[in-house]
Amino acid sequence: MSSVQSYLEGLLETVQRTSAHQPEFQQAVAEVFESLAPVLERHPEFVKAGILDRLIEPDRLIRFRVAWVDDNGRVRVNIGYRVQFCNAIGPYKGGLRFHPSVYEGIVKFLGFEQIFKNALTSLPIGGAKGGSDFDPKGKSDMEIMRFCQSFMNELYKYIGPNTDVPAGDIGVGTREIGYLFGQYKRLRDEFSGVLTGKALSFHGSLDRVQATGYGLCYFTEEMLKTRGRSFDGQTVVISGSGNVAIYACEKATQMGAKVVTMSDSNGYVYDPNGIDLAYVKDLKEVRRGRIKEYAETHEGVTYVADCSKVWTVPCDIALPCATQNEINKESAEALVKGGCTVVCEGANMPSTPEAIEVYLSNGILYGPAKASNAGGVATSGLEMSQNSERLSWSFEEVDAKLKGIMEGIFHASYDASVAAGSEGNLMVGANCAGFLKVATAMMAQGITY
Ligand code: NDP
Ligand code: 2IT
């Protein structure tokens, strides 16, 4: 074993010890490490400076109590988190997730991935993530507001437009960002770009709502071009029915594809005529209903009460847009069997390591999340720029920048895969390109943390 390999293995053992019982974080670190040997062979100075030894431990992990009062006057308590992982190339930046599964291992995996994703955007943003085990499902609007206010009563101490700029993720959209922003403004008496994903009425960016899904499709289109293909005429399977899934469906359809599925954690719908997106937008964005209602109101649509079976639907392209580890080995094999030749990730870490092995050994074109879903945070970066200059750009201007950024991420990842001796392996390429940028900045700034 080379000395670089044994160095990486030693660090993985450290992670298993220091982050025991956090399998998602261990998985995210292992995937990055698997790619980095060629970069470390070329740059022994990164090993000497302990760049990775430092990156596996966040700058800080903040954990706090969030007490709030429900509509029945009962006191409820949740746990809030913010992990500030690395600010080598800009203020900490990353979303907030409200979901009952949130714990340290989830925010750390997301924060760790965010470091390299944000580096790939080429914008000055560092890596962070946060959230709570609060479950927004079934909560009234006033309960959501009171929870957000209580969450911000603690979080405000640690964030700021030049320090740490949170945004949305699962369970946190425009409504929640509004309540969080209102409370921050009250506590600090300051109107600033401290959060992104804001509503347009108080200087959110046009195209931010669409950005992750649109960016995913721009990235996928670049991948398809390498095989002389495009979205036109392709059958697409999408999981999830939230923010990312909806706008991935919209852009893929605009590009000529037929999207035949959407899902939530209860099940999926299969519409052979192509998803009626106007209905889904009203169902999810306005009425906050469940995807099952789609089958109840549309002719010829199948509903299957098992979301993991969505991958058995035959397709050309799969865009997982729900959550981590939603495609395991068995699901990946089902995709291959159904004729799928492209998997591009809208969700964060939706494929297990075993699923990725299935993609690679079957010649599937694979777009890894930290490259392919970077359009959301990139447009958050553009929202920060607009807020700083107190100007708003047009939808077309933002979307053209988003498209350019996604094309840039594809080419940087592709070129880095060539340099690493794994031409076309975008997972290796994205990890190497993102890491190289962060490591170079850390080298220049000395050993601080
Ligand atoms: P939303 O809350 O808008 O939607 C989440 C969707 O995923 C819902 O349909 C939800 O179904 C489903 N889902 C969540 N958890 C599970 C689960 N355990 N099993 C099955 N389905 C599940 O979130 P987003 O669309 O914003 O986020 C989706 C993914 O994209 C996440 O991985 C997120 O980290 C990632 N992402 C988001 C970005 C953004 O800008 N919003 C940017 C980059 C990545 P249900 O209603 O049943 O929970
Ligand atoms: O995973 C992600 O990149 C996001 N949830 C978006 C984060 C952001 O700051 O816009």
Coordinates of N, CA and C in Angstrom, one line a residue, residues 341-436:
T341 N -29.7 4.7 -18.4 CA -28.2 4.8 -18.8 C -27.6 6.1 -18.1
V342 N -28.4 6.9 -17.5 CA -27.9 8.1 -16.8 C -28.6 8.3 -15.5
V343 N -27.7 8.5 -14.4 CA -28.2 8.8 -13.1 C -27.6 10.1 -12.7
C344 N -28.4 11.2 -12.5 CA -27.8 12.4 -12.1 C -28.5 12.9 -10.8
E345 N -27.7 13.3 -9.8 CA -28.3 13.4 -8.4 C -28.7 14.8 -8.1
G346 N -30.0 15.0 -7.8 CA -30.5 16.3 -7.3 C -30.5 16.3 -5.8
A347 N -30.8 15.2 -5.1 CA -30.7 15.1 -3.7 C -29.2 15.0 -3.3
N348 N -28.9 15.2 -2.0 CA -27.6 15.0 -1.5 C -27.3 13.5 -1.1
M349 N -26.3 12.9 -1.7 CA -25.9 11.6 -1.4 C -27.0 10.6 -1.5
P350 N -27.8 10.6 -2.6 CA -29.0 9.7 -2.7 C -28.5 8.3 -3.0
S351 N -27.3 8.0 -3.5 CA -26.9 6.7 -3.9 C -26.0 6.1 -2.8
T352 N -26.2 4.9 -2.4 CA -25.3 4.2 -1.5 C -24.0 3.9 -2.3
P353 N -22.9 3.6 -1.6 CA -21.7 3.2 -2.3 C -21.9 2.0 -3.2
E354 N -22.7 1.1 -2.7 CA -22.9 -0.1 -3.5 C -23.7 0.2 -4.8
A355 N -24.6 1.2 -4.7 CA -25.4 1.6 -5.9 C -24.4 2.3 -6.9
I356 N -23.5 3.1 -6.4 CA -22.5 3.7 -7.3 C -21.6 2.7 -8.0
E357 N -21.3 1.6 -7.3 CA -20.5 0.5 -7.9 C -21.3 -0.1 -9.1
V358 N -22.6 -0.2 -8.9 CA -23.5 -0.8 -10.0 C -23.5 0.2 -11.2
Y359 N -23.6 1.5 -10.9 CA -23.6 2.5 -12.0 C -22.3 2.3 -12.8
L360 N -21.2 2.3 -12.1 CA -19.8 2.4 -12.7 C -19.6 1.1 -13.5
S361 N -20.0 -0.1 -12.9 CA -19.7 -1.3 -13.6 C -20.6 -1.6 -14.8
N362 N -21.7 -0.8 -14.9 CA -22.6 -1.0 -16.0 C -22.6 0.2 -17.0
G363 N -21.5 1.0 -16.9 CA -21.3 2.1 -17.9 C -22.4 3.2 -17.8
I364 N -23.1 3.3 -16.7 CA -24.1 4.4 -16.5 C -23.3 5.7 -16.4
L365 N -23.8 6.7 -17.0 CA -23.3 8.1 -16.9 C -23.8 8.5 -15.5
Y366 N -22.8 8.9 -14.6 CA -23.2 9.2 -13.2 C -22.8 10.6 -12.8
G367 N -23.8 11.4 -12.5 CA -23.5 12.8 -12.0 C -23.6 12.9 -10.5
P368 N -22.5 13.1 -9.8 CA -22.6 13.1 -8.3 C -23.1 14.4 -7.8
A369 N -23.9 14.2 -6.7 CA -24.6 15.4 -6.1 C -23.8 16.6 -5.9
K370 N -22.6 16.5 -5.4 CA -21.9 17.8 -5.1 C -21.6 18.6 -6.3
A371 N -21.6 18.0 -7.5 CA -21.5 18.7 -8.7 C -22.8 19.0 -9.3
S372 N -23.7 18.0 -9.4 CA -24.9 18.2 -10.2 C -26.0 19.0 -9.5
N373 N -26.0 19.0 -8.1 CA -27.0 19.8 -7.5 C -26.5 21.2 -6.9
A374 N -25.3 21.6 -7.4 CA -24.7 22.8 -6.9 C -25.4 24.1 -7.4
G375 N -26.4 23.9 -8.3 CA -27.1 25.1 -8.8 C -27.8 25.9 -7.8
G376 N -28.3 25.2 -6.7 CA -29.1 25.9 -5.7 C -28.2 26.8 -4.9
V377 N -27.1 26.3 -4.4 CA -26.2 27.1 -3.6 C -25.5 28.1 -4.4
A378 N -25.3 27.8 -5.7 CA -24.6 28.8 -6.6 C -25.6 30.0 -6.7
T379 N -26.8 29.8 -6.9 CA -27.8 30.9 -7.0 C -28.0 31.6 -5.7
S380 N -27.8 30.9 -4.6 CA -27.7 31.5 -3.3 C -26.5 32.5 -3.3
G381 N -25.4 32.1 -3.8 CA -24.2 32.9 -3.9 C -24.6 34.2 -4.7
L382 N -25.3 34.0 -5.8 CA -25.7 35.1 -6.6 C -26.7 36.0 -5.9
E383 N -27.5 35.4 -5.0 CA -28.4 36.3 -4.2 C -27.6 37.1 -3.2
M384 N -26.5 36.5 -2.7 CA -25.7 37.3 -1.8 C -25.0 38.5 -2.5
S385 N -24.6 38.3 -3.7 CA -24.0 39.4 -4.5 C -25.0 40.5 -4.8
Q386 N -26.2 40.1 -5.1 CA -27.3 41.1 -5.4 C -27.6 41.9 -4.1
N387 N -27.7 41.2 -3.0 CA -28.0 41.8 -1.7 C -26.9 42.8 -1.3
S388 N -25.6 42.4 -1.6 CA -24.5 43.3 -1.2 C -24.5 44.6 -2.1
E389 N -24.9 44.4 -3.3 CA -24.9 45.7 -4.2 C -26.2 46.3 -4.2
R390 N -27.2 45.8 -3.4 CA -28.5 46.3 -3.2 C -29.2 46.5 -4.6
L391 N -29.0 45.5 -5.4 CA -29.7 45.5 -6.8 C -30.3 44.1 -7.0
S392 N -31.2 44.0 -7.9 CA -31.8 42.7 -8.3 C -31.6 42.5 -9.8
W393 N -31.1 41.4 -10.1 CA -30.9 41.0 -11.5 C -32.1 40.4 -12.1
S394 N -32.3 40.4 -13.4 CA -33.4 39.8 -14.1 C -33.3 38.3 -14.0
F395 N -34.5 37.6 -14.2 CA -34.5 36.2 -14.2 C -33.5 35.7 -15.3
E396 N -33.6 36.3 -16.4 CA -32.7 35.8 -17.5 C -31.2 35.9 -17.2
E397 N -30.9 37.0 -16.5 CA -29.5 37.2 -16.2 C -29.0 36.2 -15.1
V398 N -29.9 35.9 -14.1 CA -29.5 34.9 -13.1 C -29.4 33.6 -13.8
D399 N -30.4 33.2 -14.6 CA -30.5 31.9 -15.2 C -29.3 31.7 -16.1
A400 N -28.9 32.7 -16.8 CA -27.7 32.6 -17.7 C -26.4 32.3 -16.9
K401 N -26.3 33.0 -15.8 CA -25.2 32.8 -14.9 C -25.2 31.3 -14.3
L402 N -26.4 30.9 -13.9 CA -26.6 29.6 -13.3 C -26.1 28.5 -14.4
K403 N -26.6 28.7 -15.6 CA -26.3 27.7 -16.7 C -24.7 27.7 -16.9
G404 N -24.1 28.9 -16.9 CA -22.7 29.0 -17.1 C -21.9 28.3 -16.0
I405 N -22.4 28.5 -14.7 CA -21.8 27.9 -13.6 C -21.9 26.3 -13.7
M406 N -23.1 25.8 -14.1 CA -23.2 24.4 -14.1 C -22.3 23.8 -15.2
E407 N -22.2 24.5 -16.4 CA -21.4 24.0 -17.4 C -19.9 24.0 -16.9
G408 N -19.6 25.1 -16.2 CA -18.2 25.2 -15.7 C -17.9 24.1 -14.7
I409 N -18.9 23.7 -13.8 CA -18.7 22.6 -12.9 C -18.5 21.3 -13.6
F410 N -19.3 21.1 -14.7 CA -19.1 19.9 -15.5 C -17.7 19.8 -16.0
H411 N -17.3 20.9 -16.7 CA -16.0 20.8 -17.3 C -14.8 20.7 -16.3
A412 N -14.9 21.4 -15.2 CA -13.9 21.3 -14.1 C -13.8 19.9 -13.6
S413 N -15.0 19.3 -13.4 CA -15.0 17.9 -12.9 C -14.5 16.9 -13.9
Y414 N -14.9 17.1 -15.2 CA -14.4 16.2 -16.2 C -12.9 16.3 -16.4
D415 N -12.4 17.6 -16.4 CA -10.9 17.8 -16.6 C -10.2 17.2 -15.4
A416 N -10.7 17.3 -14.2 CA -10.0 16.8 -13.0 C -10.1 15.2 -13.1
S417 N -11.1 14.7 -13.7 CA -11.2 13.2 -13.7 C -10.0 12.7 -14.7
V418 N -9.8 13.5 -15.7 CA -8.7 13.1 -16.6 C -7.3 13.2 -15.9
A419 N -7.2 14.3 -15.2 CA -5.9 14.5 -14.4 C -5.7 13.4 -13.4
A420 N -6.8 12.9 -12.9 CA -6.7 11.8 -11.8 C -6.5 10.4 -12.5
G421 N -6.5 10.4 -13.8 CA -6.4 9.1 -14.5 C -7.7 8.3 -14.5
S422 N -8.8 8.9 -14.3 CA -10.1 8.3 -14.3 C -11.1 9.0 -15.2
E423 N -10.7 9.1 -16.5 CA -11.5 10.0 -17.4 C -13.0 9.6 -17.4
G424 N -13.8 10.7 -17.2 CA -15.2 10.5 -17.3 C -15.9 10.1 -16.0
N425 N -15.0 9.8 -15.0 CA -15.6 9.5 -13.6 C -15.8 10.8 -12.9
L426 N -17.0 11.3 -13.0 CA -17.3 12.7 -12.4 C -17.2 12.7 -10.9
M427 N -17.4 11.6 -10.3 CA -17.3 11.6 -8.8 C -15.9 11.8 -8.4
V428 N -15.0 11.1 -9.0 CA -13.6 11.4 -8.7 C -13.2 12.8 -9.1
G429 N -13.7 13.2 -10.3 CA -13.3 14.6 -10.8 C -13.8 15.7 -9.9
A430 N -15.1 15.6 -9.4 CA -15.7 16.6 -8.6 C -15.0 16.7 -7.2
N431 N -14.7 15.5 -6.7 CA -14.0 15.5 -5.4 C -12.6 16.1 -5.5
C432 N -11.9 15.8 -6.6 CA -10.5 16.3 -6.7 C -10.6 17.8 -7.0
A433 N -11.4 18.3 -7.9 CA -11.5 19.7 -8.2 C -11.9 20.5 -7.0
G434 N -12.9 20.1 -6.3 CA -13.4 20.8 -5.1 C -12.3 20.9 -4.0
F435 N -11.7 19.7 -3.8 CA -10.7 19.6 -2.7 C -9.5 20.5 -3.1
L436 N -9.1 20.5 -4.3 CA -7.9 21.2 -4.7 C -8.0 22.7 -4.4

